[in-house]
JSON list of C-alpha atoms in Angstrom, two decimals:
[
{"chain": "A", "resi": 1, "resn": "MET", "atom": "CA", "xyz": [127.68, 54.86, 198.88]},
{"chain": "A", "resi": 2, "resn": "HIS", "atom": "CA", "xyz": [127.19, 57.87, 196.58]},
{"chain": "A", "resi": 3, "resn": "HIS", "atom": "CA", "xyz": [126.39, 57.37, 192.92]},
{"chain": "A", "resi": 4, "resn": "ILE", "atom": "CA", "xyz": [127.48, 60.10, 190.54]},
{"chain": "A", "resi": 5, "resn": "ASP", "atom": "CA", "xyz": [126.26, 60.10, 186.94]},
{"chain": "A", "resi": 6, "resn": "VAL", "atom": "CA", "xyz": [129.43, 61.29, 185.23]},
{"chain": "A", "resi": 7, "resn": "SER", "atom": "CA", "xyz": [127.75, 61.57, 181.80]},
{"chain": "A", "resi": 8, "resn": "ILE", "atom": "CA", "xyz": [125.13, 64.01, 183.08]},
{"chain": "A", "resi": 9, "resn": "GLU", "atom": "CA", "xyz": [127.80, 66.11, 184.80]},
{"chain": "A", "resi": 10, "resn": "LYS", "atom": "CA", "xyz": [129.85, 66.13, 181.60]},
{"chain": "A", "resi": 11, "resn": "ASP", "atom": "CA", "xyz": [126.81, 67.25, 179.58]},
{"chain": "A", "resi": 12, "resn": "ILE", "atom": "CA", "xyz": [126.15, 70.12, 182.01]},
{"chain": "A", "resi": 13, "resn": "PHE", "atom": "CA", "xyz": [129.71, 71.42, 181.77]},
{"chain": "A", "resi": 14, "resn": "GLU", "atom": "CA", "xyz": [129.77, 71.07, 177.99]},
{"chain": "A", "resi": 15, "resn": "ALA", "atom": "CA", "xyz": [126.48, 72.95, 177.61]},
{"chain": "A", "resi": 16, "resn": "ASN", "atom": "CA", "xyz": [127.75, 75.68, 179.92]},
{"chain": "A", "resi": 17, "resn": "ASN", "atom": "CA", "xyz": [131.01, 75.96, 177.99]},
{"chain": "A", "resi": 18, "resn": "ARG", "atom": "CA", "xyz": [129.12, 76.35, 174.70]},
{"chain": "A", "resi": 19, "resn": "LEU", "atom": "CA", "xyz": [127.06, 79.18, 176.17]},
{"chain": "A", "resi": 20, "resn": "ALA", "atom": "CA", "xyz": [130.19, 80.76, 177.69]},
{"chain": "A", "resi": 21, "resn": "ALA", "atom": "CA", "xyz": [131.81, 80.77, 174.23]},
{"chain": "A", "resi": 22, "resn": "LYS", "atom": "CA", "xyz": [128.67, 82.43, 172.85]},
{"chain": "A", "resi": 23, "resn": "ASN", "atom": "CA", "xyz": [128.83, 85.07, 175.59]},
{"chain": "A", "resi": 24, "resn": "HIS", "atom": "CA", "xyz": [132.48, 85.70, 174.81]},
{"chain": "A", "resi": 25, "resn": "ASP", "atom": "CA", "xyz": [131.70, 86.16, 171.12]},
{"chain": "A", "resi": 26, "resn": "THR", "atom": "CA", "xyz": [128.78, 88.50, 171.87]},
{"chain": "A", "resi": 27, "resn": "LEU", "atom": "CA", "xyz": [130.92, 90.71, 174.06]},
{"chain": "A", "resi": 28, "resn": "ALA", "atom": "CA", "xyz": [133.89, 90.64, 171.70]},
{"chain": "A", "resi": 29, "resn": "ALA", "atom": "CA", "xyz": [131.65, 91.66, 168.81]},
{"chain": "A", "resi": 30, "resn": "ALA", "atom": "CA", "xyz": [130.54, 94.65, 170.88]},
{"chain": "A", "resi": 31, "resn": "GLY", "atom": "CA", "xyz": [134.17, 95.56, 171.63]},
{"chain": "A", "resi": 32, "resn": "ILE", "atom": "CA", "xyz": [133.80, 94.72, 175.33]},
{"chain": "A", "resi": 33, "resn": "ARG", "atom": "CA", "xyz": [136.48, 93.14, 177.51]},
{"chain": "A", "resi": 34, "resn": "ALA", "atom": "CA", "xyz": [134.97, 91.08, 180.34]},
{"chain": "A", "resi": 35, "resn": "PHE", "atom": "CA", "xyz": [136.47, 90.01, 183.66]},
{"chain": "A", "resi": 36, "resn": "ASP", "atom": "CA", "xyz": [135.06, 87.37, 186.02]},
{"chain": "A", "resi": 37, "resn": "LEU", "atom": "CA", "xyz": [135.54, 88.29, 189.69]},
{"chain": "A", "resi": 38, "resn": "LEU", "atom": "CA", "xyz": [135.80, 85.33, 192.06]},
{"chain": "A", "resi": 39, "resn": "GLY", "atom": "CA", "xyz": [136.23, 85.17, 195.82]},
{"chain": "A", "resi": 40, "resn": "ALA", "atom": "CA", "xyz": [134.59, 84.64, 199.17]},
{"chain": "A", "resi": 41, "resn": "ILE", "atom": "CA", "xyz": [131.87, 86.79, 200.69]},
{"chain": "A", "resi": 42, "resn": "GLY", "atom": "CA", "xyz": [133.46, 89.99, 202.00]},
{"chain": "A", "resi": 43, "resn": "SER", "atom": "CA", "xyz": [136.77, 89.59, 200.19]},
{"chain": "A", "resi": 44, "resn": "GLY", "atom": "CA", "xyz": [136.33, 92.90, 198.36]},
{"chain": "A", "resi": 45, "resn": "LYS", "atom": "CA", "xyz": [134.88, 92.06, 194.93]},
{"chain": "A", "resi": 46, "resn": "THR", "atom": "CA", "xyz": [132.25, 94.80, 195.02]},
{"chain": "A", "resi": 47, "resn": "SER", "atom": "CA", "xyz": [134.69, 97.31, 196.49]},
{"chain": "A", "resi": 48, "resn": "LEU", "atom": "CA", "xyz": [137.05, 96.52, 193.63]},
{"chain": "A", "resi": 49, "resn": "VAL", "atom": "CA", "xyz": [134.35, 97.40, 191.09]},
{"chain": "A", "resi": 50, "resn": "GLU", "atom": "CA", "xyz": [133.43, 100.58, 192.99]},
{"chain": "A", "resi": 51, "resn": "LEU", "atom": "CA", "xyz": [137.04, 101.76, 192.84]},
{"chain": "A", "resi": 52, "resn": "LEU", "atom": "CA", "xyz": [137.73, 100.72, 189.25]},
{"chain": "A", "resi": 53, "resn": "VAL", "atom": "CA", "xyz": [134.68, 102.40, 187.70]},
{"chain": "A", "resi": 54, "resn": "PRO", "atom": "CA", "xyz": [135.94, 105.99, 188.25]},
{"chain": "A", "resi": 55, "resn": "MET", "atom": "CA", "xyz": [139.55, 104.96, 187.57]},
{"chain": "A", "resi": 56, "resn": "LEU", "atom": "CA", "xyz": [138.51, 103.60, 184.19]},
{"chain": "A", "resi": 57, "resn": "LYS", "atom": "CA", "xyz": [136.52, 106.73, 183.51]},
{"chain": "A", "resi": 58, "resn": "GLU", "atom": "CA", "xyz": [139.71, 108.76, 184.02]},
{"chain": "A", "resi": 59, "resn": "ARG", "atom": "CA", "xyz": [141.29, 106.65, 181.27]},
{"chain": "A", "resi": 60, "resn": "GLY", "atom": "CA", "xyz": [138.37, 107.26, 178.92]},
{"chain": "A", "resi": 61, "resn": "LEU", "atom": "CA", "xyz": [136.74, 103.87, 179.43]},
{"chain": "A", "resi": 62, "resn": "ASN", "atom": "CA", "xyz": [133.22, 103.03, 180.59]},
{"chain": "A", "resi": 63, "resn": "ALA", "atom": "CA", "xyz": [132.60, 100.11, 182.93]},
{"chain": "A", "resi": 64, "resn": "GLY", "atom": "CA", "xyz": [129.52, 97.97, 183.38]},
{"chain": "A", "resi": 65, "resn": "ALA", "atom": "CA", "xyz": [128.79, 95.10, 185.74]},
{"chain": "A", "resi": 66, "resn": "ILE", "atom": "CA", "xyz": [126.77, 92.00, 186.40]},
{"chain": "A", "resi": 67, "resn": "ALA", "atom": "CA", "xyz": [126.27, 91.50, 190.14]},
{"chain": "A", "resi": 68, "resn": "GLY", "atom": "CA", "xyz": [125.80, 87.86, 191.06]},
{"chain": "A", "resi": 69, "resn": "ASP", "atom": "CA", "xyz": [124.24, 86.93, 194.39]},
{"chain": "A", "resi": 70, "resn": "VAL", "atom": "CA", "xyz": [122.11, 84.13, 195.75]},
{"chain": "A", "resi": 71, "resn": "TYR", "atom": "CA", "xyz": [119.50, 86.66, 196.88]},
{"chain": "A", "resi": 72, "resn": "GLY", "atom": "CA", "xyz": [119.06, 90.40, 197.24]},
{"chain": "A", "resi": 73, "resn": "ASP", "atom": "CA", "xyz": [120.55, 93.38, 195.44]},
{"chain": "A", "resi": 74, "resn": "ASP", "atom": "CA", "xyz": [122.96, 94.91, 197.97]},
{"chain": "A", "resi": 75, "resn": "ASP", "atom": "CA", "xyz": [126.03, 94.64, 195.72]},
{"chain": "A", "resi": 76, "resn": "PHE", "atom": "CA", "xyz": [124.01, 95.71, 192.68]},
{"chain": "A", "resi": 77, "resn": "GLN", "atom": "CA", "xyz": [122.89, 98.90, 194.44]},
{"chain": "A", "resi": 78, "resn": "ARG", "atom": "CA", "xyz": [126.47, 99.76, 195.41]},
{"chain": "A", "resi": 79, "resn": "ILE", "atom": "CA", "xyz": [127.60, 99.38, 191.80]},
{"chain": "A", "resi": 80, "resn": "VAL", "atom": "CA", "xyz": [124.68, 101.39, 190.41]},
{"chain": "A", "resi": 81, "resn": "ALA", "atom": "CA", "xyz": [125.62, 104.20, 192.81]},
{"chain": "A", "resi": 82, "resn": "THR", "atom": "CA", "xyz": [128.90, 104.58, 190.89]},
{"chain": "A", "resi": 83, "resn": "GLY", "atom": "CA", "xyz": [126.92, 105.48, 187.76]},
{"chain": "A", "resi": 84, "resn": "ALA", "atom": "CA", "xyz": [127.89, 102.30, 185.92]},
{"chain": "A", "resi": 85, "resn": "PRO", "atom": "CA", "xyz": [125.18, 100.33, 184.10]},
{"chain": "A", "resi": 86, "resn": "ALA", "atom": "CA", "xyz": [124.59, 97.07, 185.95]},
{"chain": "A", "resi": 87, "resn": "VAL", "atom": "CA", "xyz": [122.33, 94.03, 186.06]},
{"chain": "A", "resi": 88, "resn": "ASN", "atom": "CA", "xyz": [121.44, 92.08, 189.20]},
{"chain": "A", "resi": 89, "resn": "ALA", "atom": "CA", "xyz": [121.64, 88.30, 188.73]},
{"chain": "A", "resi": 90, "resn": "ASN", "atom": "CA", "xyz": [120.15, 86.24, 191.56]},
{"chain": "A", "resi": 91, "resn": "THR", "atom": "CA", "xyz": [120.91, 82.53, 191.46]},
{"chain": "A", "resi": 92, "resn": "GLY", "atom": "CA", "xyz": [118.30, 81.35, 193.96]},
{"chain": "A", "resi": 93, "resn": "LYS", "atom": "CA", "xyz": [119.75, 78.23, 195.56]},
{"chain": "A", "resi": 94, "resn": "GLU", "atom": "CA", "xyz": [122.83, 78.02, 193.36]},
{"chain": "A", "resi": 95, "resn": "CYS", "atom": "CA", "xyz": [126.24, 78.97, 194.78]},
{"chain": "A", "resi": 96, "resn": "HIS", "atom": "CA", "xyz": [127.62, 80.30, 191.48]},
{"chain": "A", "resi": 97, "resn": "LEU", "atom": "CA", "xyz": [126.71, 82.11, 188.29]},
{"chain": "A", "resi": 98, "resn": "ASP", "atom": "CA", "xyz": [126.56, 80.09, 185.09]},
{"chain": "A", "resi": 99, "resn": "ALA", "atom": "CA", "xyz": [126.82, 81.07, 181.44]},
{"chain": "A", "resi": 100, "resn": "HIS", "atom": "CA", "xyz": [123.03, 80.91, 180.97]},
{"chain": "A", "resi": 101, "resn": "LEU", "atom": "CA", "xyz": [122.38, 83.50, 183.70]},
{"chain": "A", "resi": 102, "resn": "VAL", "atom": "CA", "xyz": [125.13, 85.71, 182.30]},
{"chain": "A", "resi": 103, "resn": "GLU", "atom": "CA", "xyz": [123.70, 85.39, 178.79]},
{"chain": "A", "resi": 104, "resn": "HIS", "atom": "CA", "xyz": [120.38, 86.82, 179.99]},
{"chain": "A", "resi": 105, "resn": "ALA", "atom": "CA", "xyz": [122.08, 89.52, 182.03]},
{"chain": "A", "resi": 106, "resn": "ILE", "atom": "CA", "xyz": [124.04, 90.64, 178.95]},
{"chain": "A", "resi": 107, "resn": "GLU", "atom": "CA", "xyz": [120.73, 91.09, 177.11]},
{"chain": "A", "resi": 108, "resn": "HIS", "atom": "CA", "xyz": [119.78, 93.79, 179.61]},
{"chain": "A", "resi": 109, "resn": "LEU", "atom": "CA", "xyz": [123.02, 95.78, 179.38]},
{"chain": "A", "resi": 110, "resn": "PRO", "atom": "CA", "xyz": [123.53, 98.79, 177.09]},
{"chain": "A", "resi": 111, "resn": "LEU", "atom": "CA", "xyz": [126.46, 97.16, 175.31]},
{"chain": "A", "resi": 112, "resn": "ASP", "atom": "CA", "xyz": [127.20, 100.25, 173.23]},
{"chain": "A", "resi": 113, "resn": "GLU", "atom": "CA", "xyz": [127.91, 102.14, 176.46]},
{"chain": "A", "resi": 114, "resn": "VAL", "atom": "CA", "xyz": [130.32, 99.60, 177.97]},
{"chain": "A", "resi": 115, "resn": "ASP", "atom": "CA", "xyz": [134.04, 99.06, 177.31]},
{"chain": "A", "resi": 116, "resn": "ILE", "atom": "CA", "xyz": [134.90, 96.93, 180.35]},
{"chain": "A", "resi": 117, "resn": "LEU", "atom": "CA", "xyz": [132.47, 94.47, 181.95]},
{"chain": "A", "resi": 118, "resn": "PHE", "atom": "CA", "xyz": [132.94, 93.08, 185.44]},
{"chain": "A", "resi": 119, "resn": "ILE", "atom": "CA", "xyz": [131.03, 89.89, 186.22]},
{"chain": "A", "resi": 120, "resn": "GLU", "atom": "CA", "xyz": [130.96, 89.61, 189.99]},
{"chain": "A", "resi": 121, "resn": "ASN", "atom": "CA", "xyz": [130.35, 85.99, 190.88]},
{"chain": "A", "resi": 122, "resn": "VAL", "atom": "CA", "xyz": [128.58, 84.70, 193.97]},
{"chain": "A", "resi": 123, "resn": "GLY", "atom": "CA", "xyz": [130.76, 84.81, 197.07]},
{"chain": "A", "resi": 124, "resn": "ASN", "atom": "CA", "xyz": [132.15, 81.28, 197.18]},
{"chain": "A", "resi": 125, "resn": "MET", "atom": "CA", "xyz": [135.62, 79.75, 196.93]},
{"chain": "A", "resi": 126, "resn": "VAL", "atom": "CA", "xyz": [134.55, 76.41, 195.41]},
{"chain": "A", "resi": 127, "resn": "CYS", "atom": "CA", "xyz": [131.48, 76.34, 193.17]},
{"chain": "A", "resi": 128, "resn": "PRO", "atom": "CA", "xyz": [132.26, 79.11, 190.63]},
{"chain": "A", "resi": 129, "resn": "THR", "atom": "CA", "xyz": [135.54, 77.50, 189.56]},
{"chain": "A", "resi": 130, "resn": "ASP", "atom": "CA", "xyz": [134.03, 74.95, 187.17]},
{"chain": "A", "resi": 131, "resn": "PHE", "atom": "CA", "xyz": [131.65, 77.29, 185.36]},
{"chain": "A", "resi": 132, "resn": "ALA", "atom": "CA", "xyz": [133.09, 79.50, 182.62]},
{"chain": "A", "resi": 133, "resn": "LEU", "atom": "CA", "xyz": [131.00, 82.59, 181.93]},
{"chain": "A", "resi": 134, "resn": "GLY", "atom": "CA", "xyz": [132.57, 83.99, 178.79]},
{"chain": "A", "resi": 135, "resn": "ALA", "atom": "CA", "xyz": [134.99, 86.40, 180.40]},
{"chain": "A", "resi": 136, "resn": "GLU", "atom": "CA", "xyz": [138.41, 87.17, 178.97]},
{"chain": "A", "resi": 137, "resn": "LYS", "atom": "CA", "xyz": [140.16, 86.80, 182.33]},
{"chain": "A", "resi": 138, "resn": "ARG", "atom": "CA", "xyz": [139.41, 85.63, 185.85]},
{"chain": "A", "resi": 139, "resn": "ILE", "atom": "CA", "xyz": [140.41, 87.66, 188.88]},
{"chain": "A", "resi": 140, "resn": "VAL", "atom": "CA", "xyz": [140.33, 85.94, 192.28]},
{"chain": "A", "resi": 141, "resn": "VAL", "atom": "CA", "xyz": [140.06, 88.26, 195.29]},
{"chain": "A", "resi": 142, "resn": "VAL", "atom": "CA", "xyz": [140.97, 87.08, 198.77]},
{"chain": "A", "resi": 143, "resn": "SER", "atom": "CA", "xyz": [141.43, 89.06, 201.96]},
{"chain": "A", "resi": 144, "resn": "THR", "atom": "CA", "xyz": [143.84, 88.72, 204.86]},
{"chain": "A", "resi": 145, "resn": "THR", "atom": "CA", "xyz": [140.85, 88.28, 207.17]},
{"chain": "A", "resi": 146, "resn": "GLU", "atom": "CA", "xyz": [140.22, 84.89, 205.56]},
{"chain": "A", "resi": 147, "resn": "GLY", "atom": "CA", "xyz": [143.55, 83.61, 206.90]},
{"chain": "A", "resi": 148, "resn": "ASP", "atom": "CA", "xyz": [146.88, 82.95, 205.24]},
{"chain": "A", "resi": 149, "resn": "ASP", "atom": "CA", "xyz": [145.88, 79.35, 204.47]},
{"chain": "A", "resi": 150, "resn": "VAL", "atom": "CA", "xyz": [143.00, 80.28, 202.15]},
{"chain": "A", "resi": 151, "resn": "ALA", "atom": "CA", "xyz": [144.93, 79.58, 198.93]},
{"chain": "A", "resi": 152, "resn": "ASN", "atom": "CA", "xyz": [146.14, 76.24, 200.25]},
{"chain": "A", "resi": 153, "resn": "LYS", "atom": "CA", "xyz": [142.54, 75.27, 201.05]},
{"chain": "A", "resi": 154, "resn": "HIS", "atom": "CA", "xyz": [141.20, 76.25, 197.62]},
{"chain": "A", "resi": 155, "resn": "PRO", "atom": "CA", "xyz": [143.94, 75.51, 195.08]},
{"chain": "A", "resi": 156, "resn": "MET", "atom": "CA", "xyz": [141.65, 75.00, 192.07]},
{"chain": "A", "resi": 157, "resn": "MET", "atom": "CA", "xyz": [140.35, 78.57, 192.18]},
{"chain": "A", "resi": 158, "resn": "PHE", "atom": "CA", "xyz": [143.91, 79.85, 191.92]},
{"chain": "A", "resi": 159, "resn": "ARG", "atom": "CA", "xyz": [144.88, 77.37, 189.22]},
{"chain": "A", "resi": 160, "resn": "GLU", "atom": "CA", "xyz": [141.93, 78.48, 187.11]},
{"chain": "A", "resi": 161, "resn": "SER", "atom": "CA", "xyz": [142.38, 82.25, 187.54]},
{"chain": "A", "resi": 162, "resn": "THR", "atom": "CA", "xyz": [144.42, 84.79, 185.59]},
{"chain": "A", "resi": 163, "resn": "MET", "atom": "CA", "xyz": [145.40, 87.15, 188.39]},
{"chain": "A", "resi": 164, "resn": "ALA", "atom": "CA", "xyz": [145.01, 87.34, 192.16]},
{"chain": "A", "resi": 165, "resn": "VAL", "atom": "CA", "xyz": [144.30, 90.16, 194.58]},
{"chain": "A", "resi": 166, "resn": "ILE", "atom": "CA", "xyz": [145.19, 89.96, 198.26]},
{"chain": "A", "resi": 167, "resn": "ASN", "atom": "CA", "xyz": [142.99, 92.62, 199.84]},
{"chain": "A", "resi": 168, "resn": "LYS", "atom": "CA", "xyz": [142.88, 94.21, 203.31]},
{"chain": "A", "resi": 169, "resn": "VAL", "atom": "CA", "xyz": [146.66, 94.02, 203.68]},
{"chain": "A", "resi": 170, "resn": "ASP", "atom": "CA", "xyz": [146.38, 96.78, 206.29]},
{"chain": "A", "resi": 171, "resn": "LEU", "atom": "CA", "xyz": [144.60, 94.31, 208.59]},
{"chain": "A", "resi": 172, "resn": "ALA", "atom": "CA", "xyz": [147.11, 91.47, 208.22]},
{"chain": "A", "resi": 173, "resn": "GLU", "atom": "CA", "xyz": [149.00, 92.16, 211.44]},
{"chain": "A", "resi": 174, "resn": "TYR", "atom": "CA", "xyz": [145.76, 92.41, 213.43]},
{"chain": "A", "resi": 175, "resn": "VAL", "atom": "CA", "xyz": [144.35, 89.10, 212.22]},
{"chain": "A", "resi": 176, "resn": "GLY", "atom": "CA", "xyz": [147.65, 87.21, 212.27]},
{"chain": "A", "resi": 177, "resn": "CYS", "atom": "CA", "xyz": [147.86, 86.73, 208.51]},
{"chain": "A", "resi": 178, "resn": "ASP", "atom": "CA", "xyz": [151.26, 86.05, 206.96]},
{"chain": "A", "resi": 179, "resn": "VAL", "atom": "CA", "xyz": [150.87, 87.78, 203.58]},
{"chain": "A", "resi": 180, "resn": "ALA", "atom": "CA", "xyz": [154.16, 86.34, 202.30]},
{"chain": "A", "resi": 181, "resn": "ARG", "atom": "CA", "xyz": [152.93, 82.81, 203.03]},
{"chain": "A", "resi": 182, "resn": "LEU", "atom": "CA", "xyz": [149.62, 83.54, 201.25]},
{"chain": "A", "resi": 183, "resn": "GLU", "atom": "CA", "xyz": [151.39, 84.91, 198.20]},
{"chain": "A", "resi": 184, "resn": "SER", "atom": "CA", "xyz": [153.80, 81.96, 198.19]},
{"chain": "A", "resi": 185, "resn": "ASP", "atom": "CA", "xyz": [150.91, 79.48, 198.25]},
{"chain": "A", "resi": 186, "resn": "ILE", "atom": "CA", "xyz": [149.23, 81.26, 195.34]},
{"chain": "A", "resi": 187, "resn": "HIS", "atom": "CA", "xyz": [152.40, 80.99, 193.28]},
{"chain": "A", "resi": 188, "resn": "ARG", "atom": "CA", "xyz": [152.79, 77.34, 194.23]},
{"chain": "A", "resi": 189, "resn": "TYR", "atom": "CA", "xyz": [149.48, 76.61, 192.49]},
{"chain": "A", "resi": 190, "resn": "ASN", "atom": "CA", "xyz": [149.88, 79.15, 189.68]},
{"chain": "A", "resi": 191, "resn": "PRO", "atom": "CA", "xyz": [153.54, 80.19, 189.37]},
{"chain": "A", "resi": 192, "resn": "GLU", "atom": "CA", "xyz": [153.09, 82.76, 186.59]},
{"chain": "A", "resi": 193, "resn": "MET", "atom": "CA", "xyz": [150.00, 84.49, 187.99]},
{"chain": "A", "resi": 194, "resn": "PRO", "atom": "CA", "xyz": [150.51, 88.14, 189.00]},
{"chain": "A", "resi": 195, "resn": "VAL", "atom": "CA", "xyz": [149.46, 88.92, 192.58]},
{"chain": "A", "resi": 196, "resn": "PHE", "atom": "CA", "xyz": [148.44, 92.39, 193.74]},
{"chain": "A", "resi": 197, "resn": "LEU", "atom": "CA", "xyz": [148.35, 93.59, 197.35]},
{"chain": "A", "resi": 198, "resn": "THR", "atom": "CA", "xyz": [145.57, 96.09, 197.96]},
{"chain": "A", "resi": 199, "resn": "ASN", "atom": "CA", "xyz": [143.95, 98.22, 200.61]},
{"chain": "A", "resi": 200, "resn": "MET", "atom": "CA", "xyz": [140.65, 99.19, 199.06]},
{"chain": "A", "resi": 201, "resn": "LYS", "atom": "CA", "xyz": [139.91, 101.68, 201.82]},
{"chain": "A", "resi": 202, "resn": "THR", "atom": "CA", "xyz": [142.82, 103.83, 200.65]},
{"chain": "A", "resi": 203, "resn": "GLY", "atom": "CA", "xyz": [143.13, 102.63, 197.05]},
{"chain": "A", "resi": 204, "resn": "ASP", "atom": "CA", "xyz": [146.67, 101.34, 197.57]},
{"chain": "A", "resi": 205, "resn": "GLY", "atom": "CA", "xyz": [147.66, 98.85, 194.89]},
{"chain": "A", "resi": 206, "resn": "MET", "atom": "CA", "xyz": [144.73, 99.62, 192.60]},
{"chain": "A", "resi": 207, "resn": "GLU", "atom": "CA", "xyz": [146.64, 101.46, 189.86]},
{"chain": "A", "resi": 208, "resn": "ALA", "atom": "CA", "xyz": [148.97, 98.51, 189.33]},
{"chain": "A", "resi": 209, "resn": "LEU", "atom": "CA", "xyz": [146.00, 96.15, 189.28]},
{"chain": "A", "resi": 210, "resn": "LEU", "atom": "CA", "xyz": [144.21, 98.25, 186.68]},
{"chain": "A", "resi": 211, "resn": "ASP", "atom": "CA", "xyz": [147.33, 98.35, 184.51]},
{"chain": "A", "resi": 212, "resn": "GLU", "atom": "CA", "xyz": [147.38, 94.54, 184.52]},
{"chain": "A", "resi": 213, "resn": "ILE", "atom": "CA", "xyz": [143.66, 94.31, 183.77]},
{"chain": "A", "resi": 214, "resn": "LEU", "atom": "CA", "xyz": [144.05, 96.53, 180.73]},
{"chain": "A", "resi": 215, "resn": "ARG", "atom": "CA", "xyz": [147.14, 94.79, 179.33]}
]
């Protein structure tokens, strides 16, 4: 029989939420809008940042990023290659970023050079959901290669997000993914959430997504 100390768990979440609020205030004071990117490994979170950096530049806005990973700097290096200032945040054994890690990452960013901050969480469909980071909005990215039942398997991530991206729509027919079913499941758990269909290899769907991000 498992024993769970509810009071300790409550204290952890409350402490994280206090730090997340501090992060939000720090970024807001610097005039920065921040977006938390959630999703599984390989869904397209890093590709989304790579595409949005130059698109934002065309609109006169500078992007920055925090790249969260358990280990390594592969995503960080891809983001840096776009010219955007970025910080690598390794979690070690943890399957998610928390507000404390983000707080320290923010300290290493040139805030006066950033208008939009993307916080790319660790690739995981469960753990990041409970940990606010201080972002203005949460964007969950899934891909057709994960299967059309992915939203039904992870409802909390969709309930707690602001917008959803269904990526790799060009591969749907090859992997047997019913995109309409996936979109329907998302709206079952979050009826008002906008959903964007993207092909990040071609950039299809990205302009509409950016418009929503900047609303």
